[in-house]
PDB file of C-alpha atoms in Angstrom:
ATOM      1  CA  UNK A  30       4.651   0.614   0.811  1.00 92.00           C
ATOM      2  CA  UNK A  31       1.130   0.116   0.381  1.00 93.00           C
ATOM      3  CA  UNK A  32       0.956  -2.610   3.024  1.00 95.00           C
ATOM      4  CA  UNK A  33       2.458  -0.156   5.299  1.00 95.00           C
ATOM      5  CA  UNK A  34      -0.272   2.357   4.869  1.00 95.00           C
ATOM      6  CA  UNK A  35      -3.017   0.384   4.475  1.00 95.00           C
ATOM      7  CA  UNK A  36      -2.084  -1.272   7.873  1.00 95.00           C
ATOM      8  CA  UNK A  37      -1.193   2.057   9.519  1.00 96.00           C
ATOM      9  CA  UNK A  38      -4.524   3.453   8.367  1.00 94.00           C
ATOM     10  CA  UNK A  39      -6.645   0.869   9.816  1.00 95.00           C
ATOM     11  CA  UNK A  40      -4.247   0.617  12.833  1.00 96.00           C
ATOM     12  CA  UNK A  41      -5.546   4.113  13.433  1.00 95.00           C
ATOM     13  CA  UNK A  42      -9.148   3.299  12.559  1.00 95.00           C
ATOM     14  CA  UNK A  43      -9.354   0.907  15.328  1.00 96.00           C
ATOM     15  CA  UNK A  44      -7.189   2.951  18.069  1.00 96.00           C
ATOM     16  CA  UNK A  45     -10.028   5.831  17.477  1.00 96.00           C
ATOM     17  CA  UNK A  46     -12.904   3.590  18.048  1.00 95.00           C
ATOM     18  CA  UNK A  47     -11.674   2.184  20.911  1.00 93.00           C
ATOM     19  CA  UNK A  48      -9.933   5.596  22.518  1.00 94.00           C
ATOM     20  CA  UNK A  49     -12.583   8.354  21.525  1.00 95.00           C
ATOM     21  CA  UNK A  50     -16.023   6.946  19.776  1.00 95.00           C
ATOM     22  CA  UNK A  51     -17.033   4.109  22.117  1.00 95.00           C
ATOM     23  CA  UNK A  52     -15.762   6.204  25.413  1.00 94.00           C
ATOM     24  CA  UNK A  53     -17.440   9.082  23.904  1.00 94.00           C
ATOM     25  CA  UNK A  54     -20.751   6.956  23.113  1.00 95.00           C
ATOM     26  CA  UNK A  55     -20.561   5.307  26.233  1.00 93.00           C
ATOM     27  CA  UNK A  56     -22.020   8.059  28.184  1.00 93.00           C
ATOM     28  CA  UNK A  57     -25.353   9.126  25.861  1.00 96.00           C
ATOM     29  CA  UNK A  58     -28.514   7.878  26.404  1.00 93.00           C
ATOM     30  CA  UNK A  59     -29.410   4.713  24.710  1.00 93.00           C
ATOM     31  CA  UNK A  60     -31.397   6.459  21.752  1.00 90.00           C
ATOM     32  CA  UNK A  61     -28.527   8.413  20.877  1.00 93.00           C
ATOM     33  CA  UNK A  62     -26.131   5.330  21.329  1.00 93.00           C
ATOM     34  CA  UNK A  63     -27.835   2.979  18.590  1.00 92.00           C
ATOM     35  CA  UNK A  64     -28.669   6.103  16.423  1.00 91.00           C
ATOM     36  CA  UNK A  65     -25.178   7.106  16.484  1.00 94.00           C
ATOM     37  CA  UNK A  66     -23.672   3.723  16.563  1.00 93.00           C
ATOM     38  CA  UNK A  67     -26.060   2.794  13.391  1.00 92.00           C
ATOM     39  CA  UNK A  68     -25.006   6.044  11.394  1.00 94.00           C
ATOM     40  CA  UNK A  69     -21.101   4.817  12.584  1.00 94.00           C
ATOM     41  CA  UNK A  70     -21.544   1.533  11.373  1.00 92.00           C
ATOM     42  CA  UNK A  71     -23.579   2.155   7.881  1.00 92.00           C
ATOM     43  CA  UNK A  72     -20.326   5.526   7.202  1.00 93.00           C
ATOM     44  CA  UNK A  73     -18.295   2.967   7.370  1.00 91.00           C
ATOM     45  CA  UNK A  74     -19.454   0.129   4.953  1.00 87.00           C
ATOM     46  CA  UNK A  75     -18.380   2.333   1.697  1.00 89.00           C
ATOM     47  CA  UNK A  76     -15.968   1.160  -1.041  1.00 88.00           C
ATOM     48  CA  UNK A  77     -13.135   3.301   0.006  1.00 87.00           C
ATOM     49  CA  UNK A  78     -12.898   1.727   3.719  1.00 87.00           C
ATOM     50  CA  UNK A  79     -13.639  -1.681   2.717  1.00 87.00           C
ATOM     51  CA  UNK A  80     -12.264  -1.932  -0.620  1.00 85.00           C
ATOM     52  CA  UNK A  81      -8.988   0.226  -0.248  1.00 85.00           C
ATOM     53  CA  UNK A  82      -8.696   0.404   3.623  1.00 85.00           C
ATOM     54  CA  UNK A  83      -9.409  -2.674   5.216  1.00 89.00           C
ATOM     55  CA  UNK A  84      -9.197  -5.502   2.102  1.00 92.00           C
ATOM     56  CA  UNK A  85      -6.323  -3.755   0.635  1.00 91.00           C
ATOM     57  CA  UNK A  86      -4.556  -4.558   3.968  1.00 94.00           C
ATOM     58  CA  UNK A  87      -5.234  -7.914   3.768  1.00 94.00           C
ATOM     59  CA  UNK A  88      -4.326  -7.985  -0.302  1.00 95.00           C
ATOM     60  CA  UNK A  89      -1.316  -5.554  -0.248  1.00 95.00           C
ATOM     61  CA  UNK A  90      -0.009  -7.740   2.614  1.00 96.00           C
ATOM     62  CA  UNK A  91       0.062 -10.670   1.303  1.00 95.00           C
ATOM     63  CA  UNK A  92       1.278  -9.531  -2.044  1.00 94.00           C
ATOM     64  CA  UNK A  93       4.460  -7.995  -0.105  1.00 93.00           C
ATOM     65  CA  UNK A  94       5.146 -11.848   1.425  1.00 94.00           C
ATOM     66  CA  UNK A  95       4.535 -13.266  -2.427  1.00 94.00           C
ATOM     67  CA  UNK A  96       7.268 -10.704  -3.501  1.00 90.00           C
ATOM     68  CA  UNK A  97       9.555 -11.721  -1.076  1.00 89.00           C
ATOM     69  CA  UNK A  98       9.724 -15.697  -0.894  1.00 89.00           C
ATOM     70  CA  UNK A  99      12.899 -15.426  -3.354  1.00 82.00           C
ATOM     71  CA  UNK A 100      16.407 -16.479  -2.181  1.00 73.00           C
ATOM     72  CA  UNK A 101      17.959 -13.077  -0.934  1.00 77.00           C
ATOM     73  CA  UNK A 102      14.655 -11.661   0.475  1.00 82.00           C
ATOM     74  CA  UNK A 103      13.991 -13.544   3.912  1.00 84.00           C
ATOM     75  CA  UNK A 104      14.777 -10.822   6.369  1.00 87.00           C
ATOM     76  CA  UNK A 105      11.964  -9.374   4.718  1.00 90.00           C
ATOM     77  CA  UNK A 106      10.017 -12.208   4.551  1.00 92.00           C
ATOM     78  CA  UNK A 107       9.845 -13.158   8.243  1.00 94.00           C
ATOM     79  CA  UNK A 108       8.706  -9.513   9.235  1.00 95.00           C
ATOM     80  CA  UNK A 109       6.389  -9.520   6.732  1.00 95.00           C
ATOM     81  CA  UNK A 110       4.833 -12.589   7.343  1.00 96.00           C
ATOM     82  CA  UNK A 111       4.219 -11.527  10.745  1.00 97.00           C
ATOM     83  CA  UNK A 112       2.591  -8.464   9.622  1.00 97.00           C
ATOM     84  CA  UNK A 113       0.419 -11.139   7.475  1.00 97.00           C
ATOM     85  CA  UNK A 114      -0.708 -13.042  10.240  1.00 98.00           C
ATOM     86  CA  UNK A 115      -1.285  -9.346  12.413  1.00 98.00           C
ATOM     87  CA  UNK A 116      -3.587  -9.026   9.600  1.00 97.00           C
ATOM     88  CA  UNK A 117      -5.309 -12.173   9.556  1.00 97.00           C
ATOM     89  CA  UNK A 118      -5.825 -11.733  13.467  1.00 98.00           C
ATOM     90  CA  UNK A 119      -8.006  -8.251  12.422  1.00 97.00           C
ATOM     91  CA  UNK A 120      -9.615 -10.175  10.104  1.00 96.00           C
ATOM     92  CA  UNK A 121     -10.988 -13.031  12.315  1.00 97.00           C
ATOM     93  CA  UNK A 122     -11.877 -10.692  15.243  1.00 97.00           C
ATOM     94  CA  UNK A 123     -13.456  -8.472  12.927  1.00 95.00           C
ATOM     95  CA  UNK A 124     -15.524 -11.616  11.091  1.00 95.00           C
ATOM     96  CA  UNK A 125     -15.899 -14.009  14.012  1.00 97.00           C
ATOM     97  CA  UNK A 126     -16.818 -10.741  16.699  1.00 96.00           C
ATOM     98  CA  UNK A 127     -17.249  -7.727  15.417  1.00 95.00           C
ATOM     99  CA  UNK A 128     -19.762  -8.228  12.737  1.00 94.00           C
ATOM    100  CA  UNK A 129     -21.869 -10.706  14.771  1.00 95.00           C
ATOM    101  CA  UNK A 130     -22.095  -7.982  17.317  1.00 93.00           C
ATOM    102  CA  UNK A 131     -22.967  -5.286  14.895  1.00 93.00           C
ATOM    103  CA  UNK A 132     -25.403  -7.365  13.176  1.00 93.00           C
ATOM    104  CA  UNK A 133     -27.562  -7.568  15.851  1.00 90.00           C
ATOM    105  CA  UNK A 134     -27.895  -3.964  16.747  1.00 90.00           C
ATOM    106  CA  UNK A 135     -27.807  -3.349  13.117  1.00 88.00           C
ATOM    107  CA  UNK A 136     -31.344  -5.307  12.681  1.00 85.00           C
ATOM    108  CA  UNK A 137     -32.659  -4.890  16.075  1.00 82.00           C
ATOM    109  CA  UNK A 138     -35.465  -3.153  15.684  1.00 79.00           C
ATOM    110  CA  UNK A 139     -36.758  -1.587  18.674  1.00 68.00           C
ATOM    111  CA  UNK A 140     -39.953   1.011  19.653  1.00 71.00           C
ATOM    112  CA  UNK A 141     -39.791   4.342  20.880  1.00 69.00           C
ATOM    113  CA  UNK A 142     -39.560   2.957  24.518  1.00 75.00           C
ATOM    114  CA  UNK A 143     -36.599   3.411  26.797  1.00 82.00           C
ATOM    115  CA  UNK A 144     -36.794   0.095  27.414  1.00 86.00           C
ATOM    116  CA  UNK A 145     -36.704  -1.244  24.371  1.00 85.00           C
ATOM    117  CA  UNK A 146     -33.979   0.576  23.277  1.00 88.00           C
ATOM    118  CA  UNK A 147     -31.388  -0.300  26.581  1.00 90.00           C
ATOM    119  CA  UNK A 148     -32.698  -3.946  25.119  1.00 89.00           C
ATOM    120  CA  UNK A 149     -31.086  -3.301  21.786  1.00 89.00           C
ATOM    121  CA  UNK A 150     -28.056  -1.635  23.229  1.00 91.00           C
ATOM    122  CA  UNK A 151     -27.489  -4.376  25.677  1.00 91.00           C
ATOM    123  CA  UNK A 152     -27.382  -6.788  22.138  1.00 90.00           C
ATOM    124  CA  UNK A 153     -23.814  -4.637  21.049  1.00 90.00           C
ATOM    125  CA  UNK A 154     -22.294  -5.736  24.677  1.00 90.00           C
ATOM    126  CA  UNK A 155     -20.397  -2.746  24.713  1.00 92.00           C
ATOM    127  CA  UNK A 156     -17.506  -4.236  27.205  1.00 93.00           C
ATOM    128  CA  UNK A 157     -16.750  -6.983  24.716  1.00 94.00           C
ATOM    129  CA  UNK A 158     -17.314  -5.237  21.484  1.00 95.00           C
ATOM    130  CA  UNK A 159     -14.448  -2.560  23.030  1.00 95.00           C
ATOM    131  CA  UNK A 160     -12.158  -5.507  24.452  1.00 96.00           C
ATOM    132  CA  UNK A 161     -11.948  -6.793  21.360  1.00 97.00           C
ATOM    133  CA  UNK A 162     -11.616  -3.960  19.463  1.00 97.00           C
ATOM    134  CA  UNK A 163      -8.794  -3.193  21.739  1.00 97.00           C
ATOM    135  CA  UNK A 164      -6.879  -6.378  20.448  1.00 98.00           C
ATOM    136  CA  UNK A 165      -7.744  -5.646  16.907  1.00 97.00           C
ATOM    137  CA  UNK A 166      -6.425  -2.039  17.450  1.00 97.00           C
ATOM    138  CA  UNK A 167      -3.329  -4.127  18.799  1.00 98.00           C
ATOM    139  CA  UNK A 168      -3.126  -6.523  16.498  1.00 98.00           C
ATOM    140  CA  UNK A 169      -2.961  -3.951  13.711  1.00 97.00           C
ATOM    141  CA  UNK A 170      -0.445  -1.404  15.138  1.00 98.00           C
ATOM    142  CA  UNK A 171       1.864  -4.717  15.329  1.00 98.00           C
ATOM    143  CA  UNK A 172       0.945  -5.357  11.905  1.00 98.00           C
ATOM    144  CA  UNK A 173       1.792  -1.792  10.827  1.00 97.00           C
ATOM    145  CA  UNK A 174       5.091  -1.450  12.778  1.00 97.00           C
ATOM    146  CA  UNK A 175       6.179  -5.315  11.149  1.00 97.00           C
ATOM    147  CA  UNK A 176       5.975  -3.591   7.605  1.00 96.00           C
ATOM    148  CA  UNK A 177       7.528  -0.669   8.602  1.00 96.00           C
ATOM    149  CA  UNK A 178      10.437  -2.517   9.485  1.00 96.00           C
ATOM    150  CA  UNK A 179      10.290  -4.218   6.452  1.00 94.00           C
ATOM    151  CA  UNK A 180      11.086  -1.111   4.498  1.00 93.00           C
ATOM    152  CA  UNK A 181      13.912  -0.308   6.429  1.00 92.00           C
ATOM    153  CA  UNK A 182      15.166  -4.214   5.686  1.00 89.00           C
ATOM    154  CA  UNK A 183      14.253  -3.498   2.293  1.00 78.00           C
ATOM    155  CA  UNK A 184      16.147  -0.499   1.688  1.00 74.00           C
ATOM    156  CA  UNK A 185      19.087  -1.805   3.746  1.00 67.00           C
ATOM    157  CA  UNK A 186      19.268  -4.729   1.271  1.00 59.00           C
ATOM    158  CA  UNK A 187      18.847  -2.818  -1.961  1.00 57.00           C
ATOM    159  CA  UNK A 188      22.150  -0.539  -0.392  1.00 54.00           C
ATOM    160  CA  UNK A 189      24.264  -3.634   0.081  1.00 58.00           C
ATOM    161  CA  UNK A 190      23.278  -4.904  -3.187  1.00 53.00           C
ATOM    162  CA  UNK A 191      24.160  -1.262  -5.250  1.00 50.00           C
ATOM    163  CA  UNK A 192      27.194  -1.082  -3.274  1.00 57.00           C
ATOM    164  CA  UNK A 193      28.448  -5.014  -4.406  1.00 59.00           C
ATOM    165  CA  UNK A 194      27.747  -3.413  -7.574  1.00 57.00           C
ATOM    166  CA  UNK A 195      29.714  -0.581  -7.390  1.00 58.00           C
ATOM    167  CA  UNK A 196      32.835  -2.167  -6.504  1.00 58.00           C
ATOM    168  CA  UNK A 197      35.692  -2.792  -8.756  1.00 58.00           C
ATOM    169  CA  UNK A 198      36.729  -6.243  -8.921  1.00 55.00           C
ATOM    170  CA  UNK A 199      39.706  -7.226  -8.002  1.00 55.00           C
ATOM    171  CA  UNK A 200      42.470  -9.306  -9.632  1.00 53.00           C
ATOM    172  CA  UNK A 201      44.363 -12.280  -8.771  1.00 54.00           C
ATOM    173  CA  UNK A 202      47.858 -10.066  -7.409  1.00 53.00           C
ATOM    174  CA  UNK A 203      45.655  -7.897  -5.365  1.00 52.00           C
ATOM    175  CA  UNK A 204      44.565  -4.652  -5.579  1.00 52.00           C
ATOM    176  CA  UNK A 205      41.522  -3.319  -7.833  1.00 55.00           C
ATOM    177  CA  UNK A 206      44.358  -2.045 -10.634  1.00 53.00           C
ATOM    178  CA  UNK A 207      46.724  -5.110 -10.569  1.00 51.00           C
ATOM    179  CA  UNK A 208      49.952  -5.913  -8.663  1.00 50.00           C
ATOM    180  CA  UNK A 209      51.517  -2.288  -8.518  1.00 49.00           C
ATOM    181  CA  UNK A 210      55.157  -4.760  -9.858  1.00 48.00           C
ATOM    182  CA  UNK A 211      53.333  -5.270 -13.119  1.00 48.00           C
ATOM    183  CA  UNK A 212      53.345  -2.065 -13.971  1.00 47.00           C
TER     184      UNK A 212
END
């Protein structure tokens, strides 16, 4: 369950940024685009998004595939894992184009000049920062919607296992009560 939410949240996360704050940010003036985009970036780096919300993806994830590699559990498993590797996608666009990208607007330093600030913009590369986020937003929806059908796996298998519980054995003449001759 955690998995699930975890995901979903930052499957959200990442459909905002790429549907309403970079469209949104793409049309102000470059001051207000690395102001904003700054304030954005340092909101986000906080213990609850990147401990809880974006590791805990990655941690609650994996736990759920741990849980699961026992004998019974592999229909699980499989959709699980895939949500795993959804995750691990996020985590290598995030580390590997993301951060290099924010990194270099996040030190830029610039003046006061238009110019220099449409240089420190141009250093984000907008197009590819919002491509990418795009697949990331992807990636974790398909993530999200992998461990969502795991809990309807899960709860399908926990049924079929209370109901072989539930019934009455049977005995060798037939029926759950005997042979109805014996009697």
């Amino acid at each position: 369950m955690a998995a699930t939410m975890t995901t979903g949240l930052l499957a959200g996360f990442f459909v905002n940024w790429s549907n309403a704050v970079m469209p949104g940010l793409r049309n102000v003036d470059d001051r207000t685009f690395v102001e904003a985009f700054r304030a954005l970036d340092a909101a986000i780096t906080n213990p609850l998004f990147l401990g809880v919300g974006f590791m805990g993806t990655l941690l609650f994830t994996g736990l759920s595939v741990v849980l699961h590699l026992r004998a019974g559990q592999r229909p699980v498993l499989m959709w699980a894992g895939a949500a795993l590797v959804c995750c691990l996608v996020v985590f290598a666009i995030t580390f590997g184009i993301h951060e290099p990208l924010n990194e270099k607007i996040r030190t830029a330093t610039a003046s006061d000049s238009g110019a220099a600030l449409t240089a420190v913009r141009a250093q984000l590369d907008e197009a590819t920062w919002t491509t990418w986020n795009t697949v990331r937003a992807v990636a974790a929806t398909i993530g999200f919607g992998c461990l969502a059908w795991t809990l309807v796996i899960r709860r399908g298998l926990g049924q079929e296992a209370a109901n072989r519980s539930t019934e009455q054995p049977t005995t060798r003449s037939g029926g759950p009560h005997g042979d109805a001759r014996e009697h």
